Short mmCIF file of C-alpha atoms in Angstrom, two decimals:
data_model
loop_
_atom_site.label_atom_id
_atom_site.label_comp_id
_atom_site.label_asym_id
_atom_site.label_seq_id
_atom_site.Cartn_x
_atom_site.Cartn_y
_atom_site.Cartn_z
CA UNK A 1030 -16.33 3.63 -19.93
CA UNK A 1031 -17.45 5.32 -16.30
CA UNK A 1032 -16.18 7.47 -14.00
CA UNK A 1033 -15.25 6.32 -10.63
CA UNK A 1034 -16.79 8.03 -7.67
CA UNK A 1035 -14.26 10.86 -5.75
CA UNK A 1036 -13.52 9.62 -2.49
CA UNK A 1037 -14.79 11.64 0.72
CA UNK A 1038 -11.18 12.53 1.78
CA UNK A 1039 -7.67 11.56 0.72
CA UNK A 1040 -4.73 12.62 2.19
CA UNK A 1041 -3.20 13.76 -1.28
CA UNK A 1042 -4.79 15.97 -3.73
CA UNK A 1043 -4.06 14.91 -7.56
CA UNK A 1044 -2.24 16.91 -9.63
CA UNK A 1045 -2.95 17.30 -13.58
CA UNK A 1046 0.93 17.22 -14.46
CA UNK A 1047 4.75 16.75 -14.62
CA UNK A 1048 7.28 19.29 -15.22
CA UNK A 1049 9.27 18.62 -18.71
CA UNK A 1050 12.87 19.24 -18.58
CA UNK A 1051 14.53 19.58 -21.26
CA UNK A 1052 17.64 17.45 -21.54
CA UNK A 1053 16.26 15.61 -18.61
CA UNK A 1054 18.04 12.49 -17.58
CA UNK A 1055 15.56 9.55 -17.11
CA UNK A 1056 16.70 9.16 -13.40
CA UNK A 1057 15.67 12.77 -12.76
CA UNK A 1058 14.66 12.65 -9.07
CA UNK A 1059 11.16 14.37 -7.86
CA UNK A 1060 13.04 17.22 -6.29
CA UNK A 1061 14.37 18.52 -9.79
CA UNK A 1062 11.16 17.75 -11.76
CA UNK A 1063 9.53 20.09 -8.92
CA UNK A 1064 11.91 22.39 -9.53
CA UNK A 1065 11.87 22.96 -13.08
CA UNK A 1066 7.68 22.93 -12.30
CA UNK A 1067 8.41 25.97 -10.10
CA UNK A 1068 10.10 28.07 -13.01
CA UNK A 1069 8.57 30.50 -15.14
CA UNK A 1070 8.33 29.29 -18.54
CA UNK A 1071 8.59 25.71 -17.73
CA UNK A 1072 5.96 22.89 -19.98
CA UNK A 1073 4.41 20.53 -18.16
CA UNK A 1074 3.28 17.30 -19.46
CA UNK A 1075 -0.45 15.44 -18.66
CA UNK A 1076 0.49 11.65 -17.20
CA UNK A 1077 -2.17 8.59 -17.41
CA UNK A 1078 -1.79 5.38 -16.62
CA UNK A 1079 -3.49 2.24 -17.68
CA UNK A 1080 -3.97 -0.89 -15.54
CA UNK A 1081 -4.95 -3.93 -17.19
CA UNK A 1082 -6.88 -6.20 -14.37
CA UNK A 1083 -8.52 -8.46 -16.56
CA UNK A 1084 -7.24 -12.04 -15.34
CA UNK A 1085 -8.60 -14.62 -13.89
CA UNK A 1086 -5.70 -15.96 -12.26
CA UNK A 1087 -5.18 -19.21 -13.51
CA UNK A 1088 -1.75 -19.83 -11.82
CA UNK A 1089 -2.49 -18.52 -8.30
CA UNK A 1090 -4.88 -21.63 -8.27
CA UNK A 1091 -7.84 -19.97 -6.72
CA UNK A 1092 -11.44 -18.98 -7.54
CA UNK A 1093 -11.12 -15.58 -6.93
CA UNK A 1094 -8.59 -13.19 -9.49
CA UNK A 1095 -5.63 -12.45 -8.03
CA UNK A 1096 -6.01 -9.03 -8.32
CA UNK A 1097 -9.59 -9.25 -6.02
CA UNK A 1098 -7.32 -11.71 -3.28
CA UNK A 1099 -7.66 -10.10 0.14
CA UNK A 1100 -4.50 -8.88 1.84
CA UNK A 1101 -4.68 -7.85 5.38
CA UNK A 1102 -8.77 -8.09 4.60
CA UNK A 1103 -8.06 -5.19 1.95
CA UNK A 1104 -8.57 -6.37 -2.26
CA UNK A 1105 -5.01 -6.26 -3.55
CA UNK A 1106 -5.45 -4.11 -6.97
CA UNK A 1107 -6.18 -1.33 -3.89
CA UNK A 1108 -2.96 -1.39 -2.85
CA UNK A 1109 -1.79 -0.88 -6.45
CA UNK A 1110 -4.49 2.15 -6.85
CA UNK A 1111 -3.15 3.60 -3.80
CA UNK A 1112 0.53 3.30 -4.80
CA UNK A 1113 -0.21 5.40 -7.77
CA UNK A 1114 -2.87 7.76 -6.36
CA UNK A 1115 0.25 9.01 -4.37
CA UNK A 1116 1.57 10.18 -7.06
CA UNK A 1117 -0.13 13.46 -7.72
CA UNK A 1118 1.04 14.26 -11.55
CA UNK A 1119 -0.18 10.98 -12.73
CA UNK A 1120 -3.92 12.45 -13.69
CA UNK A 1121 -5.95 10.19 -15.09
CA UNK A 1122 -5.81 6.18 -13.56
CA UNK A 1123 -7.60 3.90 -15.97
CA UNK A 1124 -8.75 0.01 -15.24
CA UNK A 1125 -9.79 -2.83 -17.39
CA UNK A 1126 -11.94 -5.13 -15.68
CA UNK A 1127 -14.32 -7.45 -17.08
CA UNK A 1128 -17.91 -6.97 -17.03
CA UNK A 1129 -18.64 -9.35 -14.29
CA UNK A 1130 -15.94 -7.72 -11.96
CA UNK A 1131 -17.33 -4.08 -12.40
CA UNK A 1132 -19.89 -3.74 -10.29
CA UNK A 1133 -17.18 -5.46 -7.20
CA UNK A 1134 -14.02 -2.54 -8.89
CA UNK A 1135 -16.74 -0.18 -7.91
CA UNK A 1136 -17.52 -0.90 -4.56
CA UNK A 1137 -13.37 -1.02 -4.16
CA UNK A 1138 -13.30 2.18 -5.20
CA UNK A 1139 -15.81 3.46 -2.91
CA UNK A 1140 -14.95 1.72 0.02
CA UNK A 1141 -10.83 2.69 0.04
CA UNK A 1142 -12.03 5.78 -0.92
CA UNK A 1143 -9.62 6.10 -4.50
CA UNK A 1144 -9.96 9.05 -6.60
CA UNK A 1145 -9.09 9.71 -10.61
CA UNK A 1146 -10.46 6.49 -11.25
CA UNK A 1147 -11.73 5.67 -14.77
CA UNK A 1148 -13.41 2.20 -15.69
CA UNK A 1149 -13.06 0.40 -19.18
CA UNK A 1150 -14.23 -3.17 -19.83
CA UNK A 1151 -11.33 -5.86 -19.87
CA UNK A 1152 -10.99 -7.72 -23.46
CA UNK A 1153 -10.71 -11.37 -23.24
CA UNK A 1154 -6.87 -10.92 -23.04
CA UNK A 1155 -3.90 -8.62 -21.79
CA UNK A 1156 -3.07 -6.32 -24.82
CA UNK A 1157 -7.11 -6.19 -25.43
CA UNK A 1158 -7.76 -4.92 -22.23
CA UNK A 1159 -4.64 -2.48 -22.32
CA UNK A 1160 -5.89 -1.23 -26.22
CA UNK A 1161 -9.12 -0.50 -24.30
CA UNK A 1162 -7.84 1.46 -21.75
CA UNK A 1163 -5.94 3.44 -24.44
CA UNK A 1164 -9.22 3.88 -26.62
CA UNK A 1165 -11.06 5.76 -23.49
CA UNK A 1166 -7.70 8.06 -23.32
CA UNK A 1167 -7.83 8.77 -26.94
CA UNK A 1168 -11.49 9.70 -26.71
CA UNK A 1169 -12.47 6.63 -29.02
CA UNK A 1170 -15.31 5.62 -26.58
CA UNK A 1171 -17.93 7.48 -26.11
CA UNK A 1172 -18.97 9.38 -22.73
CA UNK A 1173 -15.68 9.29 -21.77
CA UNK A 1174 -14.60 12.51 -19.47
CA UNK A 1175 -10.60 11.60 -19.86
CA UNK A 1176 -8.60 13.53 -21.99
CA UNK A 1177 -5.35 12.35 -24.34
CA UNK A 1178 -2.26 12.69 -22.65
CA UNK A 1179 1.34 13.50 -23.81
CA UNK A 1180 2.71 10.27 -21.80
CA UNK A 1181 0.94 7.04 -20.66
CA UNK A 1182 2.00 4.62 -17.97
CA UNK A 1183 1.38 1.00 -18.12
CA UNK A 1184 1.43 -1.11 -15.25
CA UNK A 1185 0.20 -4.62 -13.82
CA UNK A 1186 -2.73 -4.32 -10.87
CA UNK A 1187 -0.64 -6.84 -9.17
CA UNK A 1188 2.34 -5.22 -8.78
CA UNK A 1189 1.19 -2.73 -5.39
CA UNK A 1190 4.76 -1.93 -4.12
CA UNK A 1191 5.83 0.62 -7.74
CA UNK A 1192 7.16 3.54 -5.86
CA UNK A 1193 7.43 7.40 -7.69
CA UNK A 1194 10.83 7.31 -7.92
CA UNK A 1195 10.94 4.23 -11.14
CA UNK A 1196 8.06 5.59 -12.35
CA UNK A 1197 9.49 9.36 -13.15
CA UNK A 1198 12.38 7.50 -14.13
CA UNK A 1199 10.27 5.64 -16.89
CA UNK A 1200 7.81 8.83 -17.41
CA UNK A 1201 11.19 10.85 -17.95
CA UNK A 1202 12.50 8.35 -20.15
CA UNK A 1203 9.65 7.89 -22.34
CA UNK A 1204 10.01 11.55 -22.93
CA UNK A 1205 12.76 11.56 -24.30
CA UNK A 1206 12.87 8.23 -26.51
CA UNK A 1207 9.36 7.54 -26.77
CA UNK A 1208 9.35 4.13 -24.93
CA UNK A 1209 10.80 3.09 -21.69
CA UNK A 1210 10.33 0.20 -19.40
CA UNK A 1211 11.78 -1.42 -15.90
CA UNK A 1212 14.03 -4.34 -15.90
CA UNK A 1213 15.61 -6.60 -13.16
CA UNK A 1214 18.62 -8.83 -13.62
CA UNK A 1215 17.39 -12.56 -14.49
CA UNK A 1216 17.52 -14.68 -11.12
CA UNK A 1217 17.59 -17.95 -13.40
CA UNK A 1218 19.60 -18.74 -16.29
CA UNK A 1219 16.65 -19.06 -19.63
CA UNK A 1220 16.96 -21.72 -22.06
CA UNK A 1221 15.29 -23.17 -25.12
CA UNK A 1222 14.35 -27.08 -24.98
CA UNK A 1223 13.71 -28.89 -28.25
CA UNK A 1224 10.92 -30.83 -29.41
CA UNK A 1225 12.23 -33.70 -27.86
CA UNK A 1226 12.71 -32.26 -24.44
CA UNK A 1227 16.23 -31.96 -24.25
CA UNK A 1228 18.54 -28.95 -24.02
CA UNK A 1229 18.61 -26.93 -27.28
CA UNK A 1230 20.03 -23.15 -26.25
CA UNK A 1231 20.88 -21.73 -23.51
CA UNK A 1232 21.16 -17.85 -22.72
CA UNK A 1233 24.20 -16.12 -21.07
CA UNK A 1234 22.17 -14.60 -18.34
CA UNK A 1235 24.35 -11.79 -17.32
CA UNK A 1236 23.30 -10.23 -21.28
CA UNK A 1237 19.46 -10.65 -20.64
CA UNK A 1238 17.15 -8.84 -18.87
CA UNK A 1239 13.80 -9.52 -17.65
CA UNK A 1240 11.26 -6.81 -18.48
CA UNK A 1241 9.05 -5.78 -15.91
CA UNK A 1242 6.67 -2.94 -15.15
CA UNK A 1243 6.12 -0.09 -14.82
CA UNK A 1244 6.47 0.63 -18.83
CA UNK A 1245 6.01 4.52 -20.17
CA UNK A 1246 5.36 5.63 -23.96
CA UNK A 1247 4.39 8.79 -25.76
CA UNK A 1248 0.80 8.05 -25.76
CA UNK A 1249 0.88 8.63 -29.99
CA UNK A 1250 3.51 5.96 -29.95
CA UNK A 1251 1.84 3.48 -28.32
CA UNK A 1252 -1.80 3.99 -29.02
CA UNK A 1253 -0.41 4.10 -32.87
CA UNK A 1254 1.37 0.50 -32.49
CA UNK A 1255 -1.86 -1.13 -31.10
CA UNK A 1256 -4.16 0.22 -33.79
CA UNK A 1257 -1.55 -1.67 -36.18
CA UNK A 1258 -0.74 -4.81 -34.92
CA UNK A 1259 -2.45 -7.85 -35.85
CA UNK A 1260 -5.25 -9.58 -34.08
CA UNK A 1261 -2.21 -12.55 -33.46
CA UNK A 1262 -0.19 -9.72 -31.54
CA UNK A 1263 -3.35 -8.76 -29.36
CA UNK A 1264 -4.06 -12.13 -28.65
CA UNK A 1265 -0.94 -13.68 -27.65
CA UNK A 1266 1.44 -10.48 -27.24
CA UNK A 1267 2.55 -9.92 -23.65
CA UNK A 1268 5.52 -7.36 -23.89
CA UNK A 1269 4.22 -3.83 -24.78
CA UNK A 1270 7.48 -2.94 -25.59
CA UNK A 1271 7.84 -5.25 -28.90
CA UNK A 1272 4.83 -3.48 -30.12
CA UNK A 1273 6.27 -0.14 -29.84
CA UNK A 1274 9.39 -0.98 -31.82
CA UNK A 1275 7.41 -3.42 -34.34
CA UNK A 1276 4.84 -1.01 -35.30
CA UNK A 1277 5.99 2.45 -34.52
CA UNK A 1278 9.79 1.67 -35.19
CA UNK A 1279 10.46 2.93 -31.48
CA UNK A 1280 13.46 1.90 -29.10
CA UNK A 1281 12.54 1.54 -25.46
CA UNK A 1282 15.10 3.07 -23.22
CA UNK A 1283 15.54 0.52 -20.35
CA UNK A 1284 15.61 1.54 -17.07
CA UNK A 1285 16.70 -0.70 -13.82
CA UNK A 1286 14.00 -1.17 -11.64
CA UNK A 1287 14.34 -2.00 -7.71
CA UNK A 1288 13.71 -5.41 -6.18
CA UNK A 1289 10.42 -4.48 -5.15
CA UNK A 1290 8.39 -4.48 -8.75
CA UNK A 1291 7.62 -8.05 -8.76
CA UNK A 1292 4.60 -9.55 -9.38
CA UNK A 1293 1.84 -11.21 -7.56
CA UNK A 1294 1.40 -14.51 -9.19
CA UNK A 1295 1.00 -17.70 -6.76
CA UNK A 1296 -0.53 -17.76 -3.75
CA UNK A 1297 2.76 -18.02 -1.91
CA UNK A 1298 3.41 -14.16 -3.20
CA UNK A 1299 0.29 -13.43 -1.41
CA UNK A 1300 1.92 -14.10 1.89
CA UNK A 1301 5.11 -12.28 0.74
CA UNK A 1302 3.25 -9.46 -0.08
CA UNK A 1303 1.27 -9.42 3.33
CA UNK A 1304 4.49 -9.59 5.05
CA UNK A 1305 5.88 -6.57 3.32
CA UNK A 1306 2.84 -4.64 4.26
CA UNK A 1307 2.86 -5.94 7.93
CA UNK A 1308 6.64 -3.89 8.10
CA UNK A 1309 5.98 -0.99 6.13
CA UNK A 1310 2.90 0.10 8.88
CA UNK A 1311 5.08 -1.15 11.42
CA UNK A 1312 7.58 1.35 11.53
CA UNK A 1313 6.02 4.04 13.74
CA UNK A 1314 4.28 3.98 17.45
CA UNK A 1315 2.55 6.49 19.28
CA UNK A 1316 2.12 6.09 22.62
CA UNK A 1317 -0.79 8.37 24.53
CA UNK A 1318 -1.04 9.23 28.29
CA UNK A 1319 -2.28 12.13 30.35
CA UNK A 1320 0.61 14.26 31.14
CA UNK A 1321 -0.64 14.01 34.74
CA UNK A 1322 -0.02 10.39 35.44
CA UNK A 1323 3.32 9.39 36.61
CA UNK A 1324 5.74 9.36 34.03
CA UNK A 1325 8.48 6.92 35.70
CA UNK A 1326 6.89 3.23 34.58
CA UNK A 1327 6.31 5.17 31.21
CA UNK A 1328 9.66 6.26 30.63
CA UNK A 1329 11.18 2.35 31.95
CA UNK A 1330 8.12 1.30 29.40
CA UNK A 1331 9.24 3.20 26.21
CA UNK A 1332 12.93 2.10 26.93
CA UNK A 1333 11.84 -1.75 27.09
CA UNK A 1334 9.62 -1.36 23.89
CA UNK A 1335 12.55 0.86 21.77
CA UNK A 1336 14.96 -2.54 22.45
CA UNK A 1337 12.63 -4.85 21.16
CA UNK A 1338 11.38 -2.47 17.71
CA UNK A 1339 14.54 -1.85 16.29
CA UNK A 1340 14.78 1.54 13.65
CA UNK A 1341 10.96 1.98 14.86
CA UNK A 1342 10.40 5.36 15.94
CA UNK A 1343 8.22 6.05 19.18
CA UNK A 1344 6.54 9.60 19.98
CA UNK A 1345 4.67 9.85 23.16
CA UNK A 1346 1.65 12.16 22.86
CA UNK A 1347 -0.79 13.79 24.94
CA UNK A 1348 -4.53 12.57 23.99
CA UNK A 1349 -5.56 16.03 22.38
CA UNK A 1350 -2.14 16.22 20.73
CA UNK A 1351 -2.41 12.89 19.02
CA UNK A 1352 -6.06 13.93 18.11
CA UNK A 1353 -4.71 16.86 15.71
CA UNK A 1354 -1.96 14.32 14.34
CA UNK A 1355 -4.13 11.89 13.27
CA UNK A 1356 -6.45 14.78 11.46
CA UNK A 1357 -3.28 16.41 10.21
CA UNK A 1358 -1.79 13.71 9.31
CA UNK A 1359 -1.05 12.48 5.36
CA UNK A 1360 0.75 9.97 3.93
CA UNK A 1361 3.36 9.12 6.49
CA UNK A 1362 0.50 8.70 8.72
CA UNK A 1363 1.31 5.98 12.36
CA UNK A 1364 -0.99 3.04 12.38
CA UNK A 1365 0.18 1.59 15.72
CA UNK A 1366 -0.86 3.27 19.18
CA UNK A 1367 -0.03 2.11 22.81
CA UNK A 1368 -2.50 3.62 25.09
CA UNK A 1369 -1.28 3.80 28.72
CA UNK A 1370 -3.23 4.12 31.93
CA UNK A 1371 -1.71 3.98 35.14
CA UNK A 1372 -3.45 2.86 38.33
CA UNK A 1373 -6.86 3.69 36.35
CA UNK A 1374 -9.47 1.48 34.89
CA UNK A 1375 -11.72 3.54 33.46
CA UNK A 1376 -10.10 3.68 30.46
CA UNK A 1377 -9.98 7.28 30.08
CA UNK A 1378 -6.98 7.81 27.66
CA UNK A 1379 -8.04 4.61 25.54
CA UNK A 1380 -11.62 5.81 24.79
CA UNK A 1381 -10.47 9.39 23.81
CA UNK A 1382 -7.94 7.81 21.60
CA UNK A 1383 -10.81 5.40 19.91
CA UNK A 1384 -13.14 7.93 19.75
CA UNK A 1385 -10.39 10.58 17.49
CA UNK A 1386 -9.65 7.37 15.27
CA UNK A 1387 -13.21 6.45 14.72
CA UNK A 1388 -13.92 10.33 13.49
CA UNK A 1389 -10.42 9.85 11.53
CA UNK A 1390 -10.26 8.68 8.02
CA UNK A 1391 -7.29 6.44 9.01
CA UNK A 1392 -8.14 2.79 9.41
CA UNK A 1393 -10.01 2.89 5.69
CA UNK A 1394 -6.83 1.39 4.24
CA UNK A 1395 -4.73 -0.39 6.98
CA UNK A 1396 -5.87 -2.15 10.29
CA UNK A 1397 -5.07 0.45 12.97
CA UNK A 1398 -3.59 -1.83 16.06
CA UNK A 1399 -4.44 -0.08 19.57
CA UNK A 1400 -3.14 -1.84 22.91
CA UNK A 1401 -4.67 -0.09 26.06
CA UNK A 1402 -1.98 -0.48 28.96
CA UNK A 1403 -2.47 -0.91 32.61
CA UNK A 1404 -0.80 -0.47 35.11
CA UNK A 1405 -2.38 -2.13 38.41
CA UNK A 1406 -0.84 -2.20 42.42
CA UNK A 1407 -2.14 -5.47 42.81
CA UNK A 1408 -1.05 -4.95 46.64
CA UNK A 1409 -4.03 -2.37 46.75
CA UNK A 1410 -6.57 -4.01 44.71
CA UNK A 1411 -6.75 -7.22 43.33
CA UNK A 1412 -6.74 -8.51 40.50
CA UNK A 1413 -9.77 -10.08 40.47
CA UNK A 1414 -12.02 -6.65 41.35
CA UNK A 1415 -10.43 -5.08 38.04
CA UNK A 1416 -11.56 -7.33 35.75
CA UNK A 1417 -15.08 -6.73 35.87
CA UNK A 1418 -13.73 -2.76 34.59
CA UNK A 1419 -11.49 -4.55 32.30
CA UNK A 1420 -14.08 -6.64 30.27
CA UNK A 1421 -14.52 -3.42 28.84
CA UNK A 1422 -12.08 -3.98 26.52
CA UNK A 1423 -13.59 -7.22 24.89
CA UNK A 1424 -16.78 -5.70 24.22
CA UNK A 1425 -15.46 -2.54 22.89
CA UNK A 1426 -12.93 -4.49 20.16
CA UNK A 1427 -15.98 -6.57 18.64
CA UNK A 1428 -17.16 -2.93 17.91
CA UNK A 1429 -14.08 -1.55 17.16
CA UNK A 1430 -12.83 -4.64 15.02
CA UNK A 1431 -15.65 -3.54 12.42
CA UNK A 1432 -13.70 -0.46 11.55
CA UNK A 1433 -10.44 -2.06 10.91
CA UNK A 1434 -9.49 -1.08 14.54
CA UNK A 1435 -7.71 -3.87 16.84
CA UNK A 1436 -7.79 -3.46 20.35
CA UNK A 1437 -6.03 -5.24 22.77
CA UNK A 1438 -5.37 -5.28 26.38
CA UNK A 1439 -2.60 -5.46 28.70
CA UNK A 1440 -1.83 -5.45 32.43
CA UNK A 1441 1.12 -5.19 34.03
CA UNK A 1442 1.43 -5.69 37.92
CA UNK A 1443 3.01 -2.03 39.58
CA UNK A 1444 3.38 -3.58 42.85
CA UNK A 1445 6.19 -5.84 42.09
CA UNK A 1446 9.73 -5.26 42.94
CA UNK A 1447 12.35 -3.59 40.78
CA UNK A 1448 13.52 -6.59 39.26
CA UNK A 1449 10.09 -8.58 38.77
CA UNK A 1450 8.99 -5.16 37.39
CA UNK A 1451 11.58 -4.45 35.21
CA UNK A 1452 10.74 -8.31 33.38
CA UNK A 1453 7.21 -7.73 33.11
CA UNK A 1454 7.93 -3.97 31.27
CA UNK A 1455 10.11 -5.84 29.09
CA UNK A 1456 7.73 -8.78 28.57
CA UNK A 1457 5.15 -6.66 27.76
CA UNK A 1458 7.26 -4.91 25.41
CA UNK A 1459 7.75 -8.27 23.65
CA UNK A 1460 3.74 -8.59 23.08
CA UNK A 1461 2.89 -5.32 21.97
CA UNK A 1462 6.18 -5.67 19.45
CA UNK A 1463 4.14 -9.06 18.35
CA UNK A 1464 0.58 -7.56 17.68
CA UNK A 1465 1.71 -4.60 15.82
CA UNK A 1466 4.00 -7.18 14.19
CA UNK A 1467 1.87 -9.54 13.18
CA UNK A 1468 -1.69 -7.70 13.47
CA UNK A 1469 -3.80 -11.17 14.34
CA UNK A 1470 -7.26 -10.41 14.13
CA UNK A 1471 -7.65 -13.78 16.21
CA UNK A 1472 -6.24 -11.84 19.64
CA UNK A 1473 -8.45 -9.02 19.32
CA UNK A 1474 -10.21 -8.05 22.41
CA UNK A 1475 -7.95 -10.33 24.93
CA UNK A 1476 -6.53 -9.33 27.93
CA UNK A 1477 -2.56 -10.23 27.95
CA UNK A 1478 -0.60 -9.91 31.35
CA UNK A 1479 2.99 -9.40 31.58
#
């Protein structure tokens, strides 16, 4: 079992623990549990979790595991390691991988920069790799630098979308009965064939459930039912669950889960799962300019771009301003920025914006989409003696593109008349809506004109 190297920065620190209320309903929300953390007197429990990531994913079809599959050029288990390093009372995170994948977990864990991450070696099948995981919690490995704690979460590397909120539900829950785990209403109706192929049973689906994850148990609970169950149980067992009522006679409380827990398990998820991502980082633009240049195709800008990114919210910042955001900045942080520059090609405001994200931690996990905007009177100068200026812009996104940033252009002609004007602004509202959209690495560096 190692120790994963601390990452340089993060924008959360980890916290050791979670406030125990007694009473405490398993939907407790974070607000209360920080409440009851805030009074005098109050226990606080030590959280783990374990995260088995020991397949070789047989069903996705495809050499690599599905938990190593690149999304937006990023492994997918990071995504999972980043949805729980958010949550700051979950100490300890501990992954199963297999011997050959440890040296690649490492170099994950390096590069995204994840923190309170322990490594165990995978057993050759699910409740193996999870009894592993549990072993380096309870101390039974040796080296190990973890320590037992009162409640352990276990949850699927390919499920990157588990927010706080179901897993305090299931933390809280466990608490209280011992065992807890997410469910979802079935989507299809299960039934039993016979030997023969034909229709034997089927299940009223409105009484079933399908168990997901995240699950939570009183570490004692659950470490006890996997030193008990039988070598058939660790070798063909999927539902952790079942093990904690077979063997340590304890009743999961069930908790509904939200849409959002399912799993990664054909390539066609892959795509789903990009697609979330794409509209989660989506959903904030800054926009930089000097406060010196005219304001007036800004402001007509800003009102074309607002129509075409509905519920998106758009700041406009000065250059230094947006500077101190991005170093201030945490979890919420705005991977989209629209650069503008009006009647200038010396791309002032764009290289002072490159130049604070390149000292910024903030392209390490998403691709940071930039669009430098120009506005040109081609009646003064034409197009044609700009674009010598403007092949800037190519050059500088082959650099840029190597640290996750994507630059692109656009121009926009000043000199035309209201109404021209008004369709270019709203034209080139309609691209820069469609790069942050769809981030394509294949348009980085072009020059688009509206």
């Amino acid at each position: 079992m190692e120790r994963g190297s601390p990452g340089a920065s993060r924008p959360v620190e980890p916290g050791p623990c979670l406030s125990s209320l007694r009473g405490a309903e398993p939907a407790a929300s974070a607000s209360t549990l920080s409440a009851a953390r805030a009074q005098p007197g109050s226990r606080v429990i030590a959280v783990a979790a374990v995260l088995p990531a020991g397949g070789c994913g047989e069903r996705m079809g495809v050499p690599t595991p599905k938990q190593f599959c690149p999304i937006l050029e990023r492994p997918l288990i990071s995504y999972t390691l980043q949805a729980l390093e958010r949550v700051y009372w979950i100490k300890d995170i501990v992954v199963a991988v297999t011997r050959e994948n440890m040296g690649a977990m490492r170099n994950i864990i390096q590069k995204y920069q994840h923190t309170r991450i322990s490594l165990v070696e995978a057993g050759e099948t699910r409740h193996r790799s999870i009894f592993n995981g549990l072993k380096a919690l309870a101390k039974d490995q040796p080296d190990t630098q973890l320590s037992k704690p009162e409640v352990v979460i276990i949850h699927d590397a390919v499920r990157p979308f588990v927010e706080e909120d179901v897993l305090l539900k299931v933390v809280a829950a466990a608490k209280e009965h011992g065992a807890a785990g997410a469910i979802r209403p079935l989507v299809s109706t299960v039934i039993s064939p016979s030997a023969d192929g034909c229709l034997e049973i089927s299940l009223e689906r409105a009484r079933h459930r399908a168990s997901e994850m995240p699950q939570a148990f009183l570490f004692d609970v659950i470490y006890e039912a996997y030193r008990q169950c039988s070598d058939y149980d660790l070798e063909f067992g999927t539902e952790c669950l079942h093990l904690a009522l077979k063997y340590s006679h304890t009743k999961a409380k069930l908790v509904e889960g939200p849409p959002d827990l399912w799993k990664v398990t054909y390539k066609r998820d892959l795509y789903a799962a990009e697609s979330i991502i794409k509209e989660r980082i989506s959903h904030a633009v800054c926009v930089v300019m000097d406060p010196k240049q005219d304001k007036e195709p800004v402001d007509h800008f800003l009102e074309a771009l607002k129509n075409e990114l509905n519920d998106v919210k758009i700041e406009s910042r000065e250059p230094g301003q947006a500077g101190r955001d991005i170093q201030q900045s945490n979890l919420e942080q705005c991977y989209n920025f629209v650069s503008m520059n009006i009647m200038m090609s010396d791309f002032q405001e764009t290289r002072k914006l490159l130049h604070m994200l390149e000292e910024s931690n903030l392209s390490i996990l998403y691709p940071v989409v930039v669009v430098s905007v120009h506005f040109f009177d081609f009646k003064l100068v034409p197009l044609s003696q700009k674009m010598e200026s403007l092949m800037w812009i190519r050059e500088s996104a082959k650099e840029m593109k190597k640290r996750n940033i994507l630059l692109f252009g656009l121009i926009i002609d000043y000199s035309q008349g209201e109404q021209k004007l008004q369709e270019s602004l709203r034209q080139g509202a309609i691209i820069i809506a469609s790069l942050i959209k769809e981030r394509s690495s294949a348009l980085v560096g072009q020059l688009l004109v509206a």
